[in-house]
Amino acid sequence: MSVVIVGAGLAGANVAETLRQRGYDGEVVIYGVEEHLPYERPPLSKAVLLGDKEADSAFVHDEAWWREHDIDVRTGVEVQTIDLAGRRVVTSAGEQPYEWLVLATGSEPRRLRLADEAGRPVHYLRTVEDSLALKESLTSDARVHIIGAGWIGLEVASAARAAGAAVTVHESADLPLLAVLGPEVAQHFADLHRSHGVDLRLGTSVTADDLAEADLVVVGIGAAPRTALAEAAGLDVDNGVLVDELLRTSDDHVLAVGDIANEQHPVLGRRVRVEHWDNAIEQGKAAAATILGAAEPYDRMPYFFTDQYDLGMEYFGHTGPDGYDRVITRGDFSGPFRAWWVRDDTVVAAMQANDWDASDEMRASVGQAPPAE
């Protein structure tokens, strides 16, 4: 039996690694369009961008590990088409049959024409090369304009201020991270960045005149799932590749994991697509279990983390389209801090900031009755 994995990122790497851990001894082939072995992306906007770690630290395993575990990682190869009926993929280097196909093609940054045409150096952050190029540009005399106050934008702002650069962040919403955290907690992130000297311009649209002030521009306005390959093959696609609780697509021999997987979540009771590190790891493991015949529904709650300045934060759960009734907070945002988002007297999401002993407790609180206010 041959397992072919399209996408040499963290999700694809965890499919392959888990197959070997669970005793699978058949052929495993990973295709990646980049010239690198599988690596993690969070360090690219955190430790690597800050200069605290080298880019090599982001790699999942070295070349010897993949060779020792008989996993064929083919870098710099594009999968061009999928033949579902013939169970084969056609690549830039030839054809490859499969019994199981796993799509882990990830996502790509959304581009902004206004920035691309502004006449200033423009950076998007997705690859190792992107991170290293941006790091070189973050100097003490640089005027950095960041478009988008999401996780990437705010982490880049933190790294740029650490380098001594002048930083302006443009965000159309009234607060950074508003859609994720709501105004009760998002305000704390606005205060955090302003306290570190960031010119935070909220509730406005960026203009060409704004960017004329910049030495470089960073665009962080979200990412789009890479679904063109799946769609062309005839798989069901809607804001990602549609999968069930076992990560199976509309074809019985094709799975999808990571950023592109729009899963029917067995606990949340709705579809959810998650673009975060933890999801890539755990869905990779779950897909391997499905391939090996184990009925192990992927029911893990969404999780993400961020590091900005001296703040470290973890968030568990998902408020979803139904939102929340209220937020319960404890502590001060400058020190140990906790927050719970509550709907119908049930915790739907929880976070801790600089309170690392609370991680397990906060994760376990999702789905439970809220703490006393």
mmCIF file of C-alpha atoms in Angstrom:
data_model
loop_
_atom_site.group_PDB
_atom_site.id
_atom_site.type_symbol
_atom_site.label_atom_id
_atom_site.label_comp_id
_atom_site.label_asym_id
_atom_site.label_seq_id
_atom_site.Cartn_x
_atom_site.Cartn_y
_atom_site.Cartn_z
ATOM 1 C CA MET A 1 0.000 0.000 0.000
ATOM 2 C CA SER A 2 1.297 3.426 -0.937
ATOM 3 C CA VAL A 3 0.445 6.639 0.918
ATOM 4 C CA VAL A 4 1.068 9.846 -1.013
ATOM 5 C CA ILE A 5 1.056 13.161 0.862
ATOM 6 C CA VAL A 6 0.762 16.399 -1.092
ATOM 7 C CA GLY A 7 2.281 19.184 0.971
ATOM 8 C CA ALA A 8 5.554 19.086 2.903
ATOM 9 C CA GLY A 9 4.475 21.223 5.827
ATOM 10 C CA LEU A 10 3.800 20.347 9.433
ATOM 11 C CA ALA A 11 0.486 18.583 8.753
ATOM 12 C CA GLY A 12 1.921 16.353 6.054
ATOM 13 C CA ALA A 13 5.003 15.606 8.136
ATOM 14 C CA ASN A 14 2.845 14.437 11.039
ATOM 15 C CA VAL A 15 0.846 12.111 8.807
ATOM 16 C CA ALA A 16 4.057 10.390 7.735
ATOM 17 C CA GLU A 17 5.648 10.331 11.180
ATOM 18 C CA THR A 18 2.533 8.911 12.825
ATOM 19 C CA LEU A 19 2.177 6.195 10.192
ATOM 20 C CA ARG A 20 5.651 4.955 11.070
ATOM 21 C CA GLN A 21 5.046 5.299 14.818
ATOM 22 C CA ARG A 22 1.932 3.155 14.506
ATOM 23 C CA GLY A 23 3.703 0.405 12.619
ATOM 24 C CA TYR A 24 2.881 1.110 8.996
ATOM 25 C CA ASP A 25 5.718 -0.265 6.828
ATOM 26 C CA GLY A 26 4.442 0.553 3.330
ATOM 27 C CA GLU A 27 5.602 3.256 0.964
ATOM 28 C CA VAL A 28 5.220 6.862 2.115
ATOM 29 C CA VAL A 29 5.924 9.695 -0.324
ATOM 30 C CA ILE A 30 5.715 13.406 0.510
ATOM 31 C CA TYR A 31 5.667 16.046 -2.239
ATOM 32 C CA GLY A 32 6.602 19.647 -1.451
ATOM 33 C CA VAL A 33 6.883 22.577 -3.855
ATOM 34 C CA GLU A 34 9.465 24.314 -1.667
ATOM 35 C CA GLU A 35 13.091 23.207 -1.759
ATOM 36 C CA HIS A 36 13.059 22.563 1.994
ATOM 37 C CA LEU A 37 12.320 19.567 4.172
ATOM 38 C CA PRO A 38 9.132 19.957 6.268
ATOM 39 C CA TYR A 39 9.287 22.805 8.775
ATOM 40 C CA GLU A 40 7.089 24.640 11.262
ATOM 41 C CA ARG A 41 5.805 28.106 10.375
ATOM 42 C CA PRO A 42 5.119 29.756 13.786
ATOM 43 C CA PRO A 43 8.839 30.455 14.453
ATOM 44 C CA LEU A 44 8.970 32.463 11.220
ATOM 45 C CA SER A 45 6.940 35.266 12.807
ATOM 46 C CA LYS A 46 8.324 34.711 16.301
ATOM 47 C CA ALA A 47 11.786 33.427 17.305
ATOM 48 C CA VAL A 48 13.354 33.367 13.824
ATOM 49 C CA LEU A 49 12.092 36.851 12.967
ATOM 50 C CA LEU A 50 13.319 38.145 16.326
ATOM 51 C CA GLY A 51 16.727 36.591 15.740
ATOM 52 C CA ASP A 52 16.444 34.409 18.839
ATOM 53 C CA LYS A 53 16.733 31.208 16.779
ATOM 54 C CA GLU A 54 18.176 30.188 13.449
ATOM 55 C CA ALA A 55 15.869 29.120 10.620
ATOM 56 C CA ASP A 56 17.144 25.535 10.890
ATOM 57 C CA SER A 57 15.449 25.274 14.287
ATOM 58 C CA ALA A 58 12.050 25.312 12.562
ATOM 59 C CA PHE A 59 12.658 22.068 10.667
ATOM 60 C CA VAL A 60 10.641 19.081 11.900
ATOM 61 C CA HIS A 61 13.494 16.591 11.348
ATOM 62 C CA ASP A 62 16.814 16.552 9.560
ATOM 63 C CA GLU A 63 17.451 14.675 6.342
ATOM 64 C CA ALA A 64 18.918 11.663 8.157
ATOM 65 C CA TRP A 65 15.709 11.155 10.172
ATOM 66 C CA TRP A 66 13.532 10.978 7.074
ATOM 67 C CA ARG A 67 15.956 8.572 5.453
ATOM 68 C CA GLU A 68 16.178 6.360 8.554
ATOM 69 C CA HIS A 69 12.391 6.120 8.693
ATOM 70 C CA ASP A 70 12.140 5.304 4.977
ATOM 71 C CA ILE A 71 9.971 8.330 4.180
ATOM 72 C CA ASP A 72 10.546 9.630 0.671
ATOM 73 C CA VAL A 73 10.421 13.451 0.832
ATOM 74 C CA ARG A 74 10.517 14.906 -2.668
ATOM 75 C CA THR A 75 11.171 18.626 -2.451
ATOM 76 C CA GLY A 76 10.810 21.104 -5.284
ATOM 77 C CA VAL A 77 8.164 18.957 -6.971
ATOM 78 C CA GLU A 78 4.681 20.234 -7.838
ATOM 79 C CA VAL A 79 1.683 17.917 -7.942
ATOM 80 C CA GLN A 80 -0.180 19.125 -11.017
ATOM 81 C CA THR A 81 -3.269 16.912 -11.209
ATOM 82 C CA ILE A 82 -5.041 14.165 -9.296
ATOM 83 C CA ASP A 83 -6.630 11.229 -11.105
ATOM 84 C CA LEU A 84 -9.214 10.004 -8.609
ATOM 85 C CA ALA A 85 -10.460 7.152 -10.765
ATOM 86 C CA GLY A 86 -6.956 5.875 -11.485
ATOM 87 C CA ARG A 87 -5.660 6.680 -7.983
ATOM 88 C CA ARG A 88 -2.558 8.457 -9.139
ATOM 89 C CA VAL A 89 -1.069 11.928 -9.075
ATOM 90 C CA VAL A 90 0.726 13.600 -11.949
ATOM 91 C CA THR A 91 3.674 15.723 -10.856
ATOM 92 C CA SER A 92 6.287 17.919 -12.474
ATOM 93 C CA ALA A 93 8.610 14.911 -12.160
ATOM 94 C CA GLY A 94 6.291 12.124 -13.335
ATOM 95 C CA GLU A 95 3.399 10.008 -12.078
ATOM 96 C CA GLN A 96 2.846 8.340 -8.705
ATOM 97 C CA PRO A 97 0.102 5.812 -7.868
ATOM 98 C CA TYR A 98 -1.484 5.751 -4.431
ATOM 99 C CA GLU A 99 -3.875 3.745 -2.339
ATOM 100 C CA TRP A 100 -4.325 6.648 0.060
ATOM 101 C CA LEU A 101 -3.851 10.307 -0.820
ATOM 102 C CA VAL A 102 -3.532 13.018 1.830
ATOM 103 C CA LEU A 103 -3.906 16.652 0.807
ATOM 104 C CA ALA A 104 -1.946 19.001 3.065
ATOM 105 C CA THR A 105 -1.416 21.900 0.679
ATOM 106 C CA GLY A 106 -1.811 24.595 3.342
ATOM 107 C CA SER A 107 -2.710 28.200 2.650
ATOM 108 C CA GLU A 108 -1.186 31.274 1.049
ATOM 109 C CA PRO A 109 -1.197 34.927 2.113
ATOM 110 C CA ARG A 110 -3.918 37.115 0.653
ATOM 111 C CA ARG A 111 -2.329 39.761 -1.508
ATOM 112 C CA LEU A 112 -3.153 43.464 -1.536
ATOM 113 C CA ARG A 113 -2.813 45.315 -4.840
ATOM 114 C CA LEU A 114 -2.596 48.699 -3.113
ATOM 115 C CA ALA A 115 0.554 47.575 -1.300
ATOM 116 C CA ASP A 116 2.032 45.791 -4.304
ATOM 117 C CA GLU A 117 1.688 48.946 -6.387
ATOM 118 C CA ALA A 118 2.819 51.397 -3.689
ATOM 119 C CA GLY A 119 6.400 51.600 -4.920
ATOM 120 C CA ARG A 120 7.806 50.384 -1.610
ATOM 121 C CA PRO A 121 9.386 47.011 -0.721
ATOM 122 C CA VAL A 122 6.485 44.716 0.207
ATOM 123 C CA HIS A 123 6.718 41.630 2.402
ATOM 124 C CA TYR A 124 4.317 38.728 2.853
ATOM 125 C CA LEU A 125 5.210 36.196 5.537
ATOM 126 C CA ARG A 126 4.787 32.505 4.765
ATOM 127 C CA THR A 127 8.108 30.826 3.944
ATOM 128 C CA VAL A 128 11.592 30.609 5.448
ATOM 129 C CA GLU A 129 12.821 32.959 2.736
ATOM 130 C CA ASP A 130 10.048 35.441 3.564
ATOM 131 C CA SER A 131 11.049 35.471 7.230
ATOM 132 C CA LEU A 132 14.764 35.900 6.594
ATOM 133 C CA ALA A 133 14.209 38.679 4.057
ATOM 134 C CA LEU A 134 11.906 40.537 6.431
ATOM 135 C CA LYS A 135 14.315 40.101 9.330
ATOM 136 C CA GLU A 136 17.082 41.755 7.306
ATOM 137 C CA SER A 137 14.784 44.719 6.634
ATOM 138 C CA LEU A 138 13.848 45.334 10.273
ATOM 139 C CA THR A 139 16.511 47.855 11.202
ATOM 140 C CA SER A 140 16.530 50.622 13.766
ATOM 141 C CA ASP A 141 16.119 53.345 11.127
ATOM 142 C CA ALA A 142 13.323 51.621 9.191
ATOM 143 C CA ARG A 143 9.788 52.965 8.989
ATOM 144 C CA VAL A 144 7.629 49.834 8.859
ATOM 145 C CA HIS A 145 3.967 49.977 7.889
ATOM 146 C CA ILE A 146 1.957 46.844 8.595
ATOM 147 C CA ILE A 147 -1.443 46.280 7.007
ATOM 148 C CA GLY A 148 -3.614 44.055 9.170
ATOM 149 C CA ALA A 149 -3.702 43.723 12.957
ATOM 150 C CA GLY A 150 -4.194 39.978 13.092
ATOM 151 C CA TRP A 151 -1.779 37.500 14.650
ATOM 152 C CA ILE A 152 0.870 37.828 11.937
ATOM 153 C CA GLY A 153 0.651 41.613 11.807
ATOM 154 C CA LEU A 154 0.963 42.015 15.564
ATOM 155 C CA GLU A 155 3.826 39.534 15.867
ATOM 156 C CA VAL A 156 5.711 41.348 13.111
ATOM 157 C CA ALA A 157 5.029 44.639 14.907
ATOM 158 C CA SER A 158 6.545 43.183 18.088
ATOM 159 C CA ALA A 159 9.652 41.981 16.232
ATOM 160 C CA ALA A 160 10.028 45.300 14.411
ATOM 161 C CA ARG A 161 9.843 47.278 17.656
ATOM 162 C CA ALA A 162 12.396 44.924 19.216
ATOM 163 C CA ALA A 163 14.716 45.867 16.334
ATOM 164 C CA GLY A 164 14.107 49.545 17.046
ATOM 165 C CA ALA A 165 12.067 50.252 13.914
ATOM 166 C CA ALA A 166 9.270 52.811 13.820
ATOM 167 C CA VAL A 167 6.040 50.840 13.388
ATOM 168 C CA THR A 168 2.621 51.839 12.094
ATOM 169 C CA VAL A 169 -0.189 49.280 11.953
ATOM 170 C CA HIS A 170 -3.271 49.864 9.776
ATOM 171 C CA GLU A 171 -6.449 47.951 10.646
ATOM 172 C CA SER A 172 -9.951 48.489 9.279
ATOM 173 C CA ALA A 173 -11.634 47.062 12.393
ATOM 174 C CA ASP A 174 -12.065 49.151 15.515
ATOM 175 C CA LEU A 175 -9.633 46.957 17.473
ATOM 176 C CA PRO A 176 -6.930 44.401 16.661
ATOM 177 C CA LEU A 177 -8.090 40.770 16.745
ATOM 178 C CA LEU A 178 -11.653 41.964 17.224
ATOM 179 C CA ALA A 179 -13.307 39.105 15.323
ATOM 180 C CA VAL A 180 -11.494 36.496 17.413
ATOM 181 C CA LEU A 181 -11.368 38.018 20.889
ATOM 182 C CA GLY A 182 -14.217 40.500 20.999
ATOM 183 C CA PRO A 183 -13.830 44.045 22.354
ATOM 184 C CA GLU A 184 -13.401 42.958 25.970
ATOM 185 C CA VAL A 185 -10.005 41.330 25.362
ATOM 186 C CA ALA A 186 -8.995 42.900 22.021
ATOM 187 C CA GLN A 187 -8.662 46.265 23.758
ATOM 188 C CA HIS A 188 -5.839 44.824 25.863
ATOM 189 C CA PHE A 189 -3.841 44.043 22.703
ATOM 190 C CA ALA A 190 -4.368 47.568 21.422
ATOM 191 C CA ASP A 191 -3.097 48.939 24.735
ATOM 192 C CA LEU A 192 -0.128 46.540 24.698
ATOM 193 C CA HIS A 193 1.112 47.699 21.299
ATOM 194 C CA ARG A 194 0.561 51.363 21.957
ATOM 195 C CA SER A 195 2.506 51.033 25.205
ATOM 196 C CA HIS A 196 5.439 49.760 23.106
ATOM 197 C CA GLY A 197 5.335 52.741 20.769
ATOM 198 C CA VAL A 198 3.308 51.337 17.886
ATOM 199 C CA ASP A 199 1.240 53.849 15.914
ATOM 200 C CA LEU A 200 -1.979 51.840 15.806
ATOM 201 C CA ARG A 201 -4.409 53.278 13.248
ATOM 202 C CA LEU A 202 -7.755 51.545 13.772
ATOM 203 C CA GLY A 203 -11.104 51.773 12.030
ATOM 204 C CA THR A 204 -9.590 53.226 8.860
ATOM 205 C CA SER A 205 -8.630 52.065 5.394
ATOM 206 C CA VAL A 206 -4.996 52.322 4.401
ATOM 207 C CA THR A 207 -4.241 54.622 1.456
ATOM 208 C CA ALA A 208 -1.410 55.077 -1.014
ATOM 209 C CA ASP A 209 -0.497 58.283 0.815
ATOM 210 C CA ASP A 210 -0.119 56.314 4.055
ATOM 211 C CA LEU A 211 2.298 53.902 2.409
ATOM 212 C CA ALA A 212 4.313 56.753 0.930
ATOM 213 C CA GLU A 213 5.609 57.274 4.485
ATOM 214 C CA ALA A 214 7.019 53.738 4.645
ATOM 215 C CA ASP A 215 10.459 52.294 3.992
ATOM 216 C CA LEU A 216 8.843 48.865 3.785
ATOM 217 C CA VAL A 217 5.336 47.453 3.919
ATOM 218 C CA VAL A 218 4.213 44.180 5.506
ATOM 219 C CA VAL A 219 0.848 42.752 4.478
ATOM 220 C CA GLY A 220 -0.913 40.484 6.939
ATOM 221 C CA ILE A 221 -4.567 40.378 5.915
ATOM 222 C CA GLY A 222 -5.171 36.666 6.278
ATOM 223 C CA ALA A 223 -4.604 33.574 4.191
ATOM 224 C CA ALA A 224 -6.583 31.564 1.648
ATOM 225 C CA PRO A 225 -6.609 27.756 1.606
ATOM 226 C CA ARG A 226 -4.846 26.227 -1.381
ATOM 227 C CA THR A 227 -7.719 24.199 -2.806
ATOM 228 C CA ALA A 228 -7.216 24.542 -6.574
ATOM 229 C CA LEU A 229 -5.762 21.030 -6.902
ATOM 230 C CA ALA A 230 -8.630 19.454 -4.959
ATOM 231 C CA GLU A 231 -11.258 21.462 -6.819
ATOM 232 C CA ALA A 232 -9.837 20.540 -10.223
ATOM 233 C CA ALA A 233 -9.943 16.865 -9.217
ATOM 234 C CA GLY A 234 -13.661 17.146 -8.436
ATOM 235 C CA LEU A 235 -13.528 16.967 -4.640
ATOM 236 C CA ASP A 236 -16.114 18.889 -2.631
ATOM 237 C CA VAL A 237 -14.708 22.318 -1.768
ATOM 238 C CA ASP A 238 -16.243 25.187 0.203
ATOM 239 C CA ASN A 239 -13.896 27.420 2.213
ATOM 240 C CA GLY A 240 -11.460 24.551 2.189
ATOM 241 C CA VAL A 241 -11.772 20.885 1.296
ATOM 242 C CA LEU A 242 -14.850 19.418 2.971
ATOM 243 C CA VAL A 243 -14.017 16.498 5.271
ATOM 244 C CA ASP A 244 -15.899 14.429 7.824
ATOM 245 C CA GLU A 245 -14.857 13.745 11.430
ATOM 246 C CA LEU A 246 -12.302 11.177 10.192
ATOM 247 C CA LEU A 247 -10.863 13.771 7.768
ATOM 248 C CA ARG A 248 -12.175 11.904 4.719
ATOM 249 C CA THR A 249 -13.051 13.962 1.642
ATOM 250 C CA SER A 250 -15.826 13.200 -0.844
ATOM 251 C CA ASP A 251 -13.511 10.499 -2.241
ATOM 252 C CA ASP A 252 -13.074 7.473 0.037
ATOM 253 C CA HIS A 253 -9.339 7.249 -0.611
ATOM 254 C CA VAL A 254 -8.471 10.929 -0.176
ATOM 255 C CA LEU A 255 -8.032 12.770 3.134
ATOM 256 C CA ALA A 256 -7.356 16.449 3.802
ATOM 257 C CA VAL A 257 -5.568 17.936 6.814
ATOM 258 C CA GLY A 258 -4.315 21.241 8.165
ATOM 259 C CA ASP A 259 -5.219 24.667 6.809
ATOM 260 C CA ILE A 260 -7.293 23.325 3.922
ATOM 261 C CA ALA A 261 -9.478 20.906 5.919
ATOM 262 C CA ASN A 262 -12.995 22.215 6.562
ATOM 263 C CA GLU A 263 -14.098 19.575 9.046
ATOM 264 C CA GLN A 264 -17.530 18.615 10.315
ATOM 265 C CA HIS A 265 -16.472 18.852 13.961
ATOM 266 C CA PRO A 266 -18.148 16.180 16.123
ATOM 267 C CA VAL A 267 -18.172 18.305 19.284
ATOM 268 C CA LEU A 268 -18.820 21.785 17.911
ATOM 269 C CA GLY A 269 -21.564 20.395 15.681
ATOM 270 C CA ARG A 270 -20.604 22.541 12.702
ATOM 271 C CA ARG A 271 -17.896 22.897 10.115
ATOM 272 C CA VAL A 272 -14.691 24.579 11.188
ATOM 273 C CA ARG A 273 -11.424 25.278 9.379
ATOM 274 C CA VAL A 274 -8.407 26.096 11.551
ATOM 275 C CA GLU A 275 -5.126 27.658 10.348
ATOM 276 C CA HIS A 276 -2.927 26.993 13.357
ATOM 277 C CA TRP A 277 0.112 24.959 14.367
ATOM 278 C CA ASP A 278 -1.639 22.620 16.815
ATOM 279 C CA ASN A 279 -4.329 21.709 14.309
ATOM 280 C CA ALA A 280 -1.721 20.780 11.692
ATOM 281 C CA ILE A 281 -0.001 18.428 14.116
ATOM 282 C CA GLU A 282 -3.078 16.755 15.533
ATOM 283 C CA GLN A 283 -4.977 16.404 12.261
ATOM 284 C CA GLY A 284 -1.869 14.834 10.761
ATOM 285 C CA LYS A 285 -1.919 12.227 13.506
ATOM 286 C CA ALA A 286 -5.657 11.668 13.093
ATOM 287 C CA ALA A 287 -5.356 11.177 9.330
ATOM 288 C CA ALA A 288 -2.721 8.493 9.872
ATOM 289 C CA ALA A 289 -5.114 6.717 12.235
ATOM 290 C CA THR A 290 -7.854 6.809 9.596
ATOM 291 C CA ILE A 291 -5.515 5.324 6.996
ATOM 292 C CA LEU A 292 -4.693 2.492 9.383
ATOM 293 C CA GLY A 293 -8.356 1.700 9.978
ATOM 294 C CA ALA A 294 -8.817 3.260 13.386
ATOM 295 C CA ALA A 295 -12.131 5.040 13.933
ATOM 296 C CA GLU A 296 -10.768 7.993 15.899
ATOM 297 C CA PRO A 297 -12.861 11.109 15.165
ATOM 298 C CA TYR A 298 -10.920 14.350 15.253
ATOM 299 C CA ASP A 299 -12.652 16.129 18.125
ATOM 300 C CA ARG A 300 -9.833 18.331 19.401
ATOM 301 C CA MET A 301 -10.824 21.901 20.172
ATOM 302 C CA PRO A 302 -9.077 24.660 18.188
ATOM 303 C CA TYR A 303 -5.948 26.007 19.882
ATOM 304 C CA PHE A 304 -3.494 28.771 19.075
ATOM 305 C CA PHE A 305 -0.783 30.760 20.787
ATOM 306 C CA THR A 306 1.121 33.983 20.281
ATOM 307 C CA ASP A 307 4.223 35.727 21.614
ATOM 308 C CA GLN A 308 4.296 39.523 21.529
ATOM 309 C CA TYR A 309 6.860 41.534 23.503
ATOM 310 C CA ASP A 310 6.880 39.946 26.974
ATOM 311 C CA LEU A 311 3.381 38.517 26.551
ATOM 312 C CA GLY A 312 2.756 34.851 25.871
ATOM 313 C CA MET A 313 -0.830 33.743 25.309
ATOM 314 C CA GLU A 314 -2.760 30.534 24.642
ATOM 315 C CA TYR A 315 -6.363 30.330 23.433
ATOM 316 C CA PHE A 316 -8.573 27.245 23.502
ATOM 317 C CA GLY A 317 -11.979 26.679 21.889
ATOM 318 C CA HIS A 318 -14.025 28.572 19.346
ATOM 319 C CA THR A 319 -16.771 31.147 19.823
ATOM 320 C CA GLY A 320 -18.122 30.377 16.347
ATOM 321 C CA PRO A 321 -20.929 32.118 14.476
ATOM 322 C CA ASP A 322 -23.202 32.120 17.543
ATOM 323 C CA GLY A 323 -20.758 34.288 19.477
ATOM 324 C CA TYR A 324 -20.920 34.576 23.244
ATOM 325 C CA ASP A 325 -23.037 36.141 25.968
ATOM 326 C CA ARG A 326 -20.320 37.508 28.209
ATOM 327 C CA VAL A 327 -16.621 37.378 29.027
ATOM 328 C CA ILE A 328 -15.259 36.608 32.479
ATOM 329 C CA THR A 329 -11.729 37.852 33.188
ATOM 330 C CA ARG A 330 -9.337 37.464 36.073
ATOM 331 C CA GLY A 331 -6.025 39.151 36.694
ATOM 332 C CA ASP A 332 -4.264 42.012 34.994
ATOM 333 C CA PHE A 333 -3.130 41.850 31.376
ATOM 334 C CA SER A 334 0.352 42.975 32.392
ATOM 335 C CA GLY A 335 0.645 39.897 34.643
ATOM 336 C CA PRO A 336 -1.102 36.517 34.910
ATOM 337 C CA PHE A 337 -4.413 36.899 33.100
ATOM 338 C CA ARG A 338 -7.299 34.556 32.285
ATOM 339 C CA ALA A 339 -10.467 34.979 30.236
ATOM 340 C CA TRP A 340 -13.481 32.794 29.516
ATOM 341 C CA TRP A 341 -16.022 33.403 26.728
ATOM 342 C CA VAL A 342 -19.417 32.110 27.839
ATOM 343 C CA ARG A 343 -22.568 31.244 25.894
ATOM 344 C CA ASP A 344 -25.704 29.719 27.463
ATOM 345 C CA ASP A 345 -23.822 29.298 30.735
ATOM 346 C CA THR A 346 -21.124 27.178 29.036
ATOM 347 C CA VAL A 347 -17.511 28.115 28.326
ATOM 348 C CA VAL A 348 -16.995 28.137 24.547
ATOM 349 C CA ALA A 349 -13.439 29.539 24.599
ATOM 350 C CA ALA A 350 -10.762 30.281 27.169
ATOM 351 C CA MET A 351 -7.333 31.890 27.206
ATOM 352 C CA GLN A 352 -4.420 32.496 29.510
ATOM 353 C CA ALA A 353 -1.747 35.158 29.208
ATOM 354 C CA ASN A 354 1.557 34.786 31.083
ATOM 355 C CA ASP A 355 -0.073 32.148 33.295
ATOM 356 C CA TRP A 356 1.510 28.956 31.996
ATOM 357 C CA ASP A 357 0.528 26.784 34.942
ATOM 358 C CA ALA A 358 -3.091 27.388 33.919
ATOM 359 C CA SER A 359 -2.879 25.864 30.416
ATOM 360 C CA ASP A 360 -4.365 22.463 31.233
ATOM 361 C CA GLU A 361 -7.050 23.989 33.408
ATOM 362 C CA MET A 362 -8.072 26.468 30.728
ATOM 363 C CA ARG A 363 -8.209 23.793 28.020
ATOM 364 C CA ALA A 364 -10.363 21.590 30.255
ATOM 365 C CA SER A 365 -12.747 24.460 31.036
ATOM 366 C CA VAL A 366 -14.091 24.593 27.464
ATOM 367 C CA GLY A 367 -17.494 22.964 27.378
ATOM 368 C CA GLN A 368 -17.929 23.272 31.151
ATOM 369 C CA ALA A 369 -19.804 25.680 33.391
ATOM 370 C CA PRO A 370 -17.989 29.009 33.770
ATOM 371 C CA PRO A 371 -16.092 30.038 36.907
ATOM 372 C CA ALA A 372 -17.800 32.358 39.364
ATOM 373 C CA GLU A 373 -17.617 35.985 38.300
#
